[in-house]
Amino acid sequence: MARSVVFSGIQPTGAIHIGNYFGAIKQWVAGQDDAENIFCLVDMHALTVPQEPDVLRGQILETAMVLFAAGIDPAKSRLFVQSHVREHGELTWYLSCVASMGQLQRMTQFKEKSEAQRGEVRAGLFTYPVLMAADILLYRTTHVPVGEDQKQHVELTRDLAQRFNASFGDVFVIPEPAIPKAGARIMGLDDPTKKMSKSVPGSYHAIRVLDTPEQIKKTVMSAQTDSGRDVRADPARPGITNLLGIYAAATGASLEAAETHFADARGYGDVKKELVEILVETLRPLRERYAELSSDPTTVRELLQQGADAVRPIASETVDRAKHAMGVG
Ligand code: TYM
């Protein structure tokens, strides 16, 4: 049987939070022995909304350090920066000649993000899912581990690959999304009706993976809860549902097991206290490894270059095949 190829990406646009960690990164780390693994810091995606160049440059390196600290092992996985491999931009053009405007208009994330942009909406924000499809298809990816919010983009990728293959021959592998059972959609602690996001300001919105134990405690203890005391997951009570979801993601338990675990809790305070302890312990090794790595940026830069050098030939071959199939190049 052909070996699986896992590909996924993350935008280096701010501090990595537990949504990114439980929704995506934890799966990347856990699966490293089972497949070929390629992970990408998608800096070109970051440019779809305004960025400060020097800040972005720093965040690319910082995000790389967080991923290595989280357990991405350079002996098993390739980690690289999207803009270091020119083929991402190149394949995007060919795929954008296959994608339709209507398809892109249906992307819910475009609708949300374009509404959030004051002033003008960049064309790149609209074509962003085509770049994401190129990322995935360049490496003959079989599995794409992502949080729930990226599922629609992976479905679009599948659709573009199928359209392309139907018109021009069998060039692309059709990838599958891999969404975790727990932690696929962690909500903000300040407002459990909104997805936890890197771009939402305010210190009580997200728990960042590099937060100190004190910060974790403050954020969890101040988390918005619902009226009532029942510790039960219920769409009408998003606050406690989110806390139980985070507990399940951190411990590997199911949501039902999390409810059973807290059956005797005397209200939300008990749940919050235990959650603080679990999160502090879960994130402690990551924070410690990050402190070591951050003193050696040269090694991290080298690892990123090696990652790009290793994947470039795969990307280049795919682009050549796609161009040839379309009658150019
Ligand atoms: P990004 O940078 O927004 O998020 C990185 C990963 O974290 C997941 N995630 C969450 N999971 C659970 N709860 C949350 N609140 C939460 N917030 C984010 C995301 O689903 C994602 O898996 N477009 C992508 C990056 C990308 C990509 C790709 C991913 C570009 N090319 C190719 C996979 C394959 C994005 O903006 O992710």
Tab-separated table of C-alpha atoms and ligand atoms in Angstrom:
chain	number	residue	atom	x	y	z
A	1	MET	CA	0.000	0.000	0.000
A	2	ALA	CA	1.219	3.507	-0.784
A	3	ARG	CA	2.470	5.391	2.242
A	4	SER	CA	0.300	8.204	3.589
A	5	VAL	CA	1.492	11.744	3.127
A	6	VAL	CA	0.364	14.190	5.801
A	7	PHE	CA	0.460	17.898	4.990
A	8	SER	CA	-0.776	20.797	7.062
A	9	GLY	CA	-0.112	24.476	7.573
A	10	ILE	CA	-0.378	27.282	10.081
A	11	GLN	CA	-0.337	31.045	9.667
A	12	PRO	CA	2.489	32.796	11.520
A	13	THR	CA	0.232	35.666	12.471
A	14	GLY	CA	0.269	35.737	16.249
A	15	ALA	CA	0.669	33.685	19.368
A	16	ILE	CA	-0.293	30.024	18.931
A	17	HIS	CA	-3.221	29.121	21.172
A	18	ILE	CA	-4.763	25.919	22.476
A	19	GLY	CA	-7.239	25.890	19.563
A	20	ASN	CA	-4.318	25.534	17.148
A	21	TYR	CA	-2.671	23.051	19.477
A	22	PHE	CA	-5.623	20.715	20.146
A	23	GLY	CA	-7.235	21.234	16.740
A	24	ALA	CA	-4.124	20.621	14.676
A	25	ILE	CA	-0.595	20.522	16.122
A	26	LYS	CA	-1.231	17.716	18.620
A	27	GLN	CA	-2.342	15.477	15.723
A	28	TRP	CA	0.695	16.431	13.653
A	29	VAL	CA	3.030	15.410	16.468
A	30	ALA	CA	1.170	12.196	17.315
A	31	GLY	CA	1.138	10.916	13.728
A	32	GLN	CA	4.796	11.483	12.897
A	33	ASP	CA	5.741	7.794	12.875
A	34	ASP	CA	2.863	6.743	10.653
A	35	ALA	CA	3.379	8.764	7.481
A	36	GLU	CA	5.556	11.144	5.549
A	37	ASN	CA	4.982	14.488	7.215
A	38	ILE	CA	5.235	17.949	5.726
A	39	PHE	CA	4.296	21.036	7.743
A	40	CYS	CA	4.283	24.556	6.433
A	41	LEU	CA	4.435	28.059	7.934
A	42	VAL	CA	2.100	29.743	5.485
A	43	ASP	CA	3.550	33.258	5.379
A	44	MET	CA	2.012	33.962	1.954
A	45	HIS	CA	-1.434	33.332	3.434
A	46	ALA	CA	-0.619	35.852	6.162
A	47	LEU	CA	-0.323	38.597	3.507
A	48	THR	CA	-4.032	38.358	2.687
A	49	VAL	CA	-4.625	40.862	5.501
A	50	PRO	CA	-2.350	43.794	6.474
A	51	GLN	CA	0.887	42.825	8.285
A	52	GLU	CA	3.867	44.771	9.575
A	53	PRO	CA	6.885	43.296	7.675
A	54	ASP	CA	9.309	43.187	10.606
A	55	VAL	CA	6.689	41.777	12.949
A	56	LEU	CA	5.759	39.096	10.407
A	57	ARG	CA	9.424	38.126	9.962
A	58	GLY	CA	9.766	37.637	13.718
A	59	GLN	CA	6.544	35.672	13.969
A	60	ILE	CA	7.630	33.207	11.283
A	61	LEU	CA	10.651	32.247	13.362
A	62	GLU	CA	8.706	32.242	16.614
A	63	THR	CA	6.004	29.965	15.181
A	64	ALA	CA	8.698	27.575	13.934
A	65	MET	CA	10.159	27.441	17.445
A	66	VAL	CA	6.742	26.728	18.936
A	67	LEU	CA	6.189	23.850	16.508
A	68	PHE	CA	9.583	22.284	17.212
A	69	ALA	CA	8.963	22.808	20.940
A	70	ALA	CA	5.578	21.109	20.603
A	71	GLY	CA	7.342	18.002	19.317
A	72	ILE	CA	7.701	18.344	15.553
A	73	ASP	CA	10.817	16.261	15.071
A	74	PRO	CA	13.093	17.295	12.180
A	75	ALA	CA	14.259	13.690	11.876
A	76	LYS	CA	10.699	12.596	11.044
A	77	SER	CA	8.975	15.653	9.582
A	78	ARG	CA	9.758	18.516	7.246
A	79	LEU	CA	8.913	21.989	8.456
A	80	PHE	CA	9.401	24.849	6.025
A	81	VAL	CA	8.285	28.370	5.131
A	82	GLN	CA	5.800	28.596	2.255
A	83	SER	CA	7.501	31.533	0.496
A	84	HIS	CA	10.786	29.585	0.373
A	85	VAL	CA	9.256	27.207	-2.175
A	86	ARG	CA	8.222	29.237	-5.242
A	87	GLU	CA	6.060	26.442	-6.595
A	88	HIS	CA	3.262	27.366	-4.146
A	89	GLY	CA	2.648	30.606	-6.020
A	90	GLU	CA	3.083	28.929	-9.379
A	91	LEU	CA	0.573	26.134	-8.857
A	92	THR	CA	-1.897	28.655	-7.406
A	93	TRP	CA	-2.080	30.315	-10.819
A	94	TYR	CA	-2.856	27.077	-12.648
A	95	LEU	CA	-5.472	26.072	-10.081
A	96	SER	CA	-7.086	29.500	-10.188
A	97	CYS	CA	-7.737	28.814	-13.853
A	98	VAL	CA	-9.726	25.747	-12.759
A	99	ALA	CA	-11.562	27.234	-9.742
A	100	SER	CA	-14.756	29.192	-10.292
A	101	MET	CA	-15.718	32.514	-8.711
A	102	GLY	CA	-18.921	30.917	-7.409
A	103	GLN	CA	-17.002	28.237	-5.521
A	104	LEU	CA	-14.806	30.811	-3.837
A	105	GLN	CA	-17.769	33.028	-2.994
A	106	ARG	CA	-19.254	30.166	-0.975
A	107	MET	CA	-16.286	29.974	1.418
A	108	THR	CA	-17.607	30.934	4.842
A	109	GLN	CA	-14.207	32.031	6.083
A	110	PHE	CA	-13.929	34.552	3.246
A	111	LYS	CA	-17.318	35.966	4.180
A	112	GLU	CA	-16.317	36.294	7.850
A	113	LYS	CA	-12.841	37.662	7.221
A	114	SER	CA	-13.880	40.122	4.532
A	115	GLU	CA	-16.585	41.518	6.806
A	116	ALA	CA	-13.984	41.985	9.537
A	117	GLN	CA	-11.714	44.040	7.220
A	118	ARG	CA	-12.212	47.744	7.583
A	119	GLY	CA	-11.386	49.495	4.338
A	120	GLU	CA	-10.561	47.387	1.306
A	121	VAL	CA	-10.677	43.621	0.980
A	122	ARG	CA	-7.629	42.247	-0.833
A	123	ALA	CA	-8.055	40.009	-3.869
A	124	GLY	CA	-5.675	37.578	-2.168
A	125	LEU	CA	-8.190	37.075	0.638
A	126	PHE	CA	-10.672	35.899	-1.980
A	127	THR	CA	-8.234	33.524	-3.733
A	128	TYR	CA	-6.692	32.324	-0.446
A	129	PRO	CA	-8.342	28.858	-0.650
A	130	VAL	CA	-6.712	28.294	-4.061
A	131	LEU	CA	-3.281	28.895	-2.515
A	132	MET	CA	-4.241	26.460	0.242
A	133	ALA	CA	-5.258	23.884	-2.367
A	134	ALA	CA	-1.882	24.352	-4.073
A	135	ASP	CA	-0.092	23.803	-0.736
A	136	ILE	CA	-1.853	20.497	-0.277
A	137	LEU	CA	-1.790	19.197	-3.853
A	138	LEU	CA	1.899	19.961	-4.475
A	139	TYR	CA	2.982	17.125	-2.179
A	140	ARG	CA	0.577	14.342	-3.245
A	141	THR	CA	-0.968	14.659	0.194
A	142	THR	CA	-3.320	11.924	1.389
A	143	HIS	CA	-4.304	13.402	4.790
A	144	VAL	CA	-4.729	16.971	6.013
A	145	PRO	CA	-5.025	17.241	9.822
A	146	VAL	CA	-6.865	20.494	10.588
A	147	GLY	CA	-9.450	21.998	12.907
A	148	GLU	CA	-13.105	22.174	11.920
A	149	ASP	CA	-12.810	25.695	10.466
A	150	GLN	CA	-10.545	24.485	7.644
A	151	LYS	CA	-12.739	21.580	6.563
A	152	GLN	CA	-14.512	23.573	3.857
A	153	HIS	CA	-11.153	24.576	2.357
A	154	VAL	CA	-10.018	20.950	2.217
A	155	GLU	CA	-13.323	20.034	0.531
A	156	LEU	CA	-12.646	22.745	-2.045
A	157	THR	CA	-9.150	21.322	-2.559
A	158	ARG	CA	-10.653	17.894	-3.257
A	159	ASP	CA	-13.095	19.426	-5.690
A	160	LEU	CA	-10.381	21.351	-7.566
A	161	ALA	CA	-8.205	18.240	-7.796
A	162	GLN	CA	-11.114	16.194	-9.139
A	163	ARG	CA	-12.038	18.874	-11.689
A	164	PHE	CA	-8.443	19.160	-12.818
A	165	ASN	CA	-7.982	15.390	-13.131
A	166	ALA	CA	-11.271	15.054	-15.036
A	167	SER	CA	-10.223	17.730	-17.547
A	168	PHE	CA	-6.494	17.093	-17.907
A	169	GLY	CA	-5.724	13.571	-16.661
A	170	ASP	CA	-4.655	12.045	-13.404
A	171	VAL	CA	-2.191	14.539	-11.954
A	172	PHE	CA	-3.372	15.134	-8.376
A	173	VAL	CA	-3.944	12.826	-5.413
A	174	ILE	CA	-7.322	13.512	-3.743
A	175	PRO	CA	-6.662	14.359	-0.068
A	176	GLU	CA	-8.842	13.612	2.974
A	177	PRO	CA	-9.375	16.032	5.856
A	178	ALA	CA	-8.465	14.603	9.289
A	179	ILE	CA	-10.438	16.373	12.012
A	180	PRO	CA	-9.887	15.394	15.671
A	181	LYS	CA	-12.833	14.096	17.747
A	182	ALA	CA	-12.155	16.513	20.617
A	183	GLY	CA	-10.712	19.994	20.242
A	184	ALA	CA	-11.703	20.578	16.611
A	185	ARG	CA	-13.381	23.876	17.519
A	186	ILE	CA	-12.236	25.522	20.731
A	187	MET	CA	-14.151	28.682	21.531
A	188	GLY	CA	-12.967	31.954	23.098
A	189	LEU	CA	-12.949	31.959	26.896
A	190	ASP	CA	-14.229	35.542	27.009
A	191	ASP	CA	-17.055	34.667	24.621
A	192	PRO	CA	-17.799	30.970	24.087
A	193	THR	CA	-19.949	31.716	21.050
A	194	LYS	CA	-16.870	32.868	19.063
A	195	LYS	CA	-14.064	30.635	17.832
A	196	MET	CA	-10.745	31.092	19.620
A	197	SER	CA	-8.589	33.053	17.216
A	198	LYS	CA	-5.056	34.476	17.012
A	199	SER	CA	-6.374	37.793	15.773
A	200	VAL	CA	-8.867	38.549	18.560
A	201	PRO	CA	-7.325	41.043	21.008
A	202	GLY	CA	-7.806	40.953	24.789
A	203	SER	CA	-5.943	38.939	27.399
A	204	TYR	CA	-8.853	36.707	28.424
A	205	HIS	CA	-9.865	35.465	24.958
A	206	ALA	CA	-7.273	32.750	24.294
A	207	ILE	CA	-4.931	30.520	26.219
A	208	ARG	CA	-1.655	30.727	24.375
A	209	VAL	CA	0.612	27.701	24.460
A	210	LEU	CA	3.448	29.854	25.860
A	211	ASP	CA	1.319	31.424	28.610
A	212	THR	CA	2.727	31.178	32.126
A	213	PRO	CA	0.817	29.111	34.733
A	214	GLU	CA	-0.406	32.400	36.255
A	215	GLN	CA	-1.788	33.600	32.912
A	216	ILE	CA	-3.475	30.253	32.292
A	217	LYS	CA	-5.059	30.407	35.720
A	218	LYS	CA	-6.322	33.972	35.241
A	219	THR	CA	-7.819	33.222	31.834
A	220	VAL	CA	-9.511	29.977	32.832
A	221	MET	CA	-10.849	31.321	36.121
A	222	SER	CA	-12.292	34.372	34.362
A	223	ALA	CA	-13.888	32.289	31.584
A	224	GLN	CA	-17.465	33.260	30.875
A	225	THR	CA	-19.869	30.579	32.077
A	226	ASP	CA	-23.617	30.146	31.807
A	227	SER	CA	-26.326	30.456	34.379
A	228	GLY	CA	-26.957	27.243	36.314
A	229	ARG	CA	-24.566	24.760	37.897
A	230	ASP	CA	-25.051	21.587	35.891
A	231	VAL	CA	-21.795	20.364	34.406
A	232	ARG	CA	-23.186	19.093	31.130
A	233	ALA	CA	-22.427	19.773	27.459
A	234	ASP	CA	-25.417	21.462	25.880
A	235	PRO	CA	-25.599	23.862	22.907
A	236	ALA	CA	-27.723	26.211	25.030
A	237	ARG	CA	-24.820	26.472	27.509
A	238	PRO	CA	-21.756	27.258	25.414
A	239	GLY	CA	-19.527	28.261	28.345
A	240	ILE	CA	-19.447	24.944	30.181
A	241	THR	CA	-19.575	23.045	26.882
A	242	ASN	CA	-16.349	24.763	25.829
A	243	LEU	CA	-14.622	24.016	29.159
A	244	LEU	CA	-15.621	20.340	28.914
A	245	GLY	CA	-14.402	20.277	25.294
A	246	ILE	CA	-11.010	21.662	26.332
A	247	TYR	CA	-10.822	19.116	29.153
A	248	ALA	CA	-11.621	16.306	26.695
A	249	ALA	CA	-9.029	17.529	24.182
A	250	ALA	CA	-6.321	17.849	26.845
A	251	THR	CA	-6.926	14.475	28.496
A	252	GLY	CA	-7.903	12.442	25.428
A	253	ALA	CA	-11.280	11.637	27.037
A	254	SER	CA	-14.595	11.805	25.201
A	255	LEU	CA	-17.053	14.594	25.998
A	256	GLU	CA	-19.298	12.033	27.748
A	257	ALA	CA	-16.372	10.800	29.852
A	258	ALA	CA	-15.603	14.427	30.753
A	259	GLU	CA	-19.209	14.896	31.941
A	260	THR	CA	-19.023	11.723	34.010
A	261	HIS	CA	-15.711	12.821	35.498
A	262	PHE	CA	-17.312	16.038	36.741
A	263	ALA	CA	-20.603	14.474	37.829
A	264	ASP	CA	-19.877	15.353	41.463
A	265	ALA	CA	-18.457	18.793	40.825
A	266	ARG	CA	-19.962	21.548	42.966
A	267	GLY	CA	-20.400	23.939	40.057
A	268	TYR	CA	-18.143	25.502	37.473
A	269	GLY	CA	-15.427	26.568	39.916
A	270	ASP	CA	-14.362	22.927	40.427
A	271	VAL	CA	-14.171	22.340	36.680
A	272	LYS	CA	-12.102	25.480	36.149
A	273	LYS	CA	-9.638	24.609	38.924
A	274	GLU	CA	-8.980	21.160	37.519
A	275	LEU	CA	-8.712	22.498	34.000
A	276	VAL	CA	-6.032	24.985	35.092
A	277	GLU	CA	-3.926	22.147	36.523
A	278	ILE	CA	-4.301	19.988	33.428
A	279	LEU	CA	-3.468	22.796	31.012
A	280	VAL	CA	-0.451	23.918	33.022
A	281	GLU	CA	0.936	20.359	33.027
A	282	THR	CA	0.071	19.704	29.361
A	283	LEU	CA	1.819	22.861	28.187
A	284	ARG	CA	4.772	22.831	30.608
A	285	PRO	CA	7.141	20.710	28.427
A	286	LEU	CA	6.372	22.845	25.378
A	287	ARG	CA	7.141	26.055	27.266
A	288	GLU	CA	10.406	24.629	28.607
A	289	ARG	CA	11.613	23.399	25.217
A	290	TYR	CA	10.682	26.726	23.668
A	291	ALA	CA	12.902	28.538	26.184
A	292	GLU	CA	15.866	26.378	25.082
A	293	LEU	CA	15.202	26.724	21.355
A	294	SER	CA	14.668	30.463	21.423
A	295	SER	CA	18.291	30.936	22.453
A	296	ASP	CA	19.383	29.328	19.163
A	297	PRO	CA	17.581	30.974	16.239
A	298	THR	CA	20.398	30.043	13.818
A	299	THR	CA	19.684	26.324	14.199
A	300	VAL	CA	15.958	26.914	13.711
A	301	ARG	CA	16.611	28.929	10.509
A	302	GLU	CA	18.840	26.119	9.233
A	303	LEU	CA	16.185	23.503	9.926
A	304	LEU	CA	13.666	25.577	7.962
A	305	GLN	CA	16.060	25.832	5.006
A	306	GLN	CA	16.660	22.095	5.109
A	307	GLY	CA	12.909	21.528	5.189
A	308	ALA	CA	12.402	23.694	2.089
A	309	ASP	CA	15.308	22.037	0.251
A	310	ALA	CA	13.835	18.604	0.962
A	311	VAL	CA	10.316	19.342	-0.281
A	312	ARG	CA	11.142	21.569	-3.286
A	313	PRO	CA	11.843	18.691	-5.707
A	314	ILE	CA	8.438	17.120	-4.955
A	315	ALA	CA	6.689	20.453	-5.516
A	316	SER	CA	8.613	21.121	-8.689
A	317	GLU	CA	7.747	17.755	-10.208
A	318	THR	CA	4.039	18.257	-9.466
A	319	VAL	CA	4.001	21.713	-11.072
A	320	ASP	CA	5.759	20.358	-14.165
A	321	ARG	CA	3.173	17.606	-14.505
A	322	ALA	CA	0.263	20.013	-14.021
A	323	LYS	CA	1.644	22.494	-16.598
A	324	HIS	CA	2.317	19.784	-19.116
A	325	ALA	CA	-1.181	18.335	-18.648
A	326	MET	CA	-2.697	21.795	-19.296
A	327	GLY	CA	-0.705	22.264	-22.488
A	328	VAL	CA	1.883	24.767	-21.274
A	329	GLY	CA	5.500	24.471	-20.175
B	1	TYM	P1	-4.722	28.774	11.042
B	1	TYM	O1	-3.336	29.355	11.056
B	1	TYM	O2	-5.862	29.704	11.260
B	1	TYM	O3	-4.835	27.625	12.107
B	1	TYM	C1	-3.908	26.556	12.185
B	1	TYM	C2	-4.645	25.290	12.568
B	1	TYM	O4	-5.337	25.466	13.808
B	1	TYM	C3	-6.702	25.127	13.665
B	1	TYM	N1	-7.499	26.018	14.527
B	1	TYM	C4	-8.367	25.602	15.456
B	1	TYM	N2	-8.740	24.372	15.845
B	1	TYM	C5	-9.640	24.285	16.861
B	1	TYM	N3	-10.194	25.361	17.480
B	1	TYM	C6	-9.855	26.625	17.112
B	1	TYM	N4	-10.378	27.674	17.729
B	1	TYM	C7	-8.900	26.785	16.053
B	1	TYM	N5	-8.350	27.861	15.445
B	1	TYM	C8	-7.500	27.375	14.504
B	1	TYM	C9	-7.024	25.349	12.194
B	1	TYM	O5	-8.140	24.599	11.788
B	1	TYM	C10	-5.728	24.895	11.544
B	1	TYM	O6	-5.727	23.502	11.364
B	1	TYM	N6	-5.720	28.191	6.152
B	1	TYM	C11	-5.056	27.614	7.301
B	1	TYM	C12	-3.593	27.367	7.068
B	1	TYM	C13	-3.253	26.587	5.847
B	1	TYM	C14	-3.369	25.176	5.693
B	1	TYM	C15	-2.887	24.906	4.366
B	1	TYM	C16	-3.836	24.141	6.503
B	1	TYM	C17	-2.748	27.100	4.703
B	1	TYM	N7	-2.507	26.079	3.807
B	1	TYM	C18	-2.857	23.598	3.878
B	1	TYM	C19	-3.805	22.841	5.997
B	1	TYM	C20	-3.320	22.582	4.699
B	1	TYM	C21	-5.199	28.544	8.484
B	1	TYM	O7	-5.406	29.733	8.328
B	1	TYM	O8	-4.947	27.949	9.691
